[in-house]
Every structure is written in C-alpha cells, then in structure tokens.
Short mmCIF file of C-alpha atoms in Angstrom, two decimals:
data_model
loop_
_atom_site.label_atom_id
_atom_site.label_comp_id
_atom_site.label_asym_id
_atom_site.label_seq_id
_atom_site.Cartn_x
_atom_site.Cartn_y
_atom_site.Cartn_z
CA MET A 1 -16.74 35.55 -25.26
CA ASN A 2 -16.53 35.72 -29.05
CA ILE A 3 -18.76 33.26 -30.93
CA TYR A 4 -18.62 32.19 -34.58
CA VAL A 5 -21.99 31.69 -36.30
CA GLY A 6 -21.81 29.95 -39.66
CA ASN A 7 -24.15 28.76 -42.40
CA LEU A 8 -26.40 31.81 -41.99
CA GLU A 9 -29.02 32.66 -44.58
CA PHE A 10 -27.75 35.58 -46.62
CA LYS A 11 -30.66 37.81 -45.52
CA VAL A 12 -29.74 37.57 -41.79
CA ASN A 13 -28.51 40.88 -40.35
CA GLU A 14 -26.83 42.04 -37.12
CA ARG A 15 -30.18 42.72 -35.43
CA ASP A 16 -31.33 39.17 -36.18
CA LEU A 17 -28.17 37.77 -34.56
CA GLU A 18 -28.64 39.97 -31.51
CA GLN A 19 -32.23 38.77 -31.08
CA MET A 20 -31.18 35.14 -31.52
CA PHE A 21 -28.45 35.32 -28.84
CA SER A 22 -29.96 37.82 -26.38
CA GLU A 23 -32.22 35.18 -24.84
CA PHE A 24 -29.04 33.60 -23.41
CA GLY A 25 -27.54 36.80 -21.96
CA ALA A 26 -26.11 40.23 -22.69
CA VAL A 27 -24.85 40.65 -26.27
CA ARG A 28 -21.98 43.13 -26.51
CA SER A 29 -21.77 43.22 -30.32
CA THR A 30 -22.70 41.38 -33.52
CA SER A 31 -21.22 41.46 -36.99
CA ILE A 32 -22.06 39.82 -40.30
CA ILE A 33 -19.03 39.33 -42.55
CA LYS A 34 -19.65 40.78 -45.99
CA ASP A 35 -17.93 40.52 -49.34
CA LYS A 36 -15.72 43.59 -49.73
CA PHE A 37 -16.70 44.12 -53.35
CA SER A 38 -20.42 43.34 -53.47
CA GLY A 39 -21.28 44.15 -49.85
CA LYS A 40 -23.38 40.97 -49.64
CA SER A 41 -23.27 38.62 -46.67
CA ARG A 42 -20.76 35.78 -46.85
CA GLY A 43 -23.05 33.60 -44.71
CA PHE A 44 -21.26 33.88 -41.39
CA GLY A 45 -20.72 36.29 -38.56
CA PHE A 46 -19.67 36.80 -34.97
CA VAL A 47 -21.43 37.52 -31.70
CA GLU A 48 -19.61 38.85 -28.67
CA MET A 49 -21.27 38.11 -25.34
CA ASP A 50 -20.41 39.60 -21.95
CA SER A 51 -20.29 36.31 -20.08
CA LYS A 52 -18.40 33.14 -21.02
CA SER A 53 -21.01 30.95 -19.31
CA GLU A 54 -23.85 32.64 -21.22
CA GLY A 55 -21.88 32.26 -24.45
CA GLU A 56 -21.34 28.56 -23.80
CA GLN A 57 -25.05 28.18 -23.08
CA ALA A 58 -25.91 29.87 -26.40
CA ILE A 59 -23.46 27.65 -28.30
CA LYS A 60 -24.89 24.51 -26.74
CA ALA A 61 -28.47 25.59 -27.47
CA LEU A 62 -28.04 26.96 -31.01
CA ASN A 63 -25.38 24.77 -32.67
CA GLY A 64 -27.05 22.39 -35.11
CA THR A 65 -30.43 24.12 -34.96
CA THR A 66 -32.26 25.28 -38.06
CA HIS A 67 -32.72 28.98 -38.74
CA GLY A 68 -34.75 29.62 -41.84
CA SER A 69 -33.69 26.89 -44.26
CA ARG A 70 -30.15 26.37 -42.95
CA THR A 71 -28.56 24.43 -40.10
CA LEU A 72 -26.42 26.74 -37.96
CA VAL A 73 -22.81 26.07 -37.02
CA VAL A 74 -22.15 27.84 -33.71
CA ASN A 75 -18.90 27.57 -31.77
CA GLU A 76 -16.30 29.58 -29.90
CA ALA A 77 -14.45 31.81 -32.36
CA LYS A 78 -10.80 31.01 -32.88
CA PRO A 79 -8.30 33.89 -32.85
CA LYS A 80 -7.54 35.30 -36.28
CA LYS A 81 -4.24 33.93 -37.60
CA ASP A 82 -1.44 36.33 -38.40
CA ARG A 83 -1.39 36.62 -42.19
CA ARG A 84 2.08 38.20 -42.38
CA SER A 85 4.85 36.06 -43.79
CA ASN A 86 7.64 34.79 -41.55
CA TRP A 87 10.53 36.52 -43.25
#
C-alpha cells in the first residue's frame, strides 16, 4: 500500500519516515519529495508498506498527529495523473 505523508517538517528524512511507520508493520520503501533545483524537501513524501491492513492502521493512527511543530496529513496515495495532453 502506498501512503501519502504531507505537512512534514523540512528536516524530516527517509529514515525518520521509516521509523515512524515501522511500528505498524513492514515498510517496503520511503521517499521524501525534493525540489529539483535546490534539492530541499517540499514537505511531503510517500511510504510504501507491505500490507494494506498495516498501512490502513498507520493512516488511522498518524493522520492528524503532531510531528515536531506540524500536524501530519496521512492518507492513501492517489495514482499519479497522466500529464500528457489528449491530442
């Protein structure tokens, strides 16, 4: 299950995300989305978990909680939209 994690503090890294979500189950991968020019965090990322039920548990437990000074937005990631034009 792929999970969106928003409103992250800019200092949060992939290891931090893994630690945060691993208490709910096996974490397959984590990624912090970064600005392509500056390389700095854009304040959101994704966590991929092995099990849908563990992912749902993590979403339920972490959405709306405070991490550092920010309130997290955690939900199931939506598929990326096709950016190509419809010509």
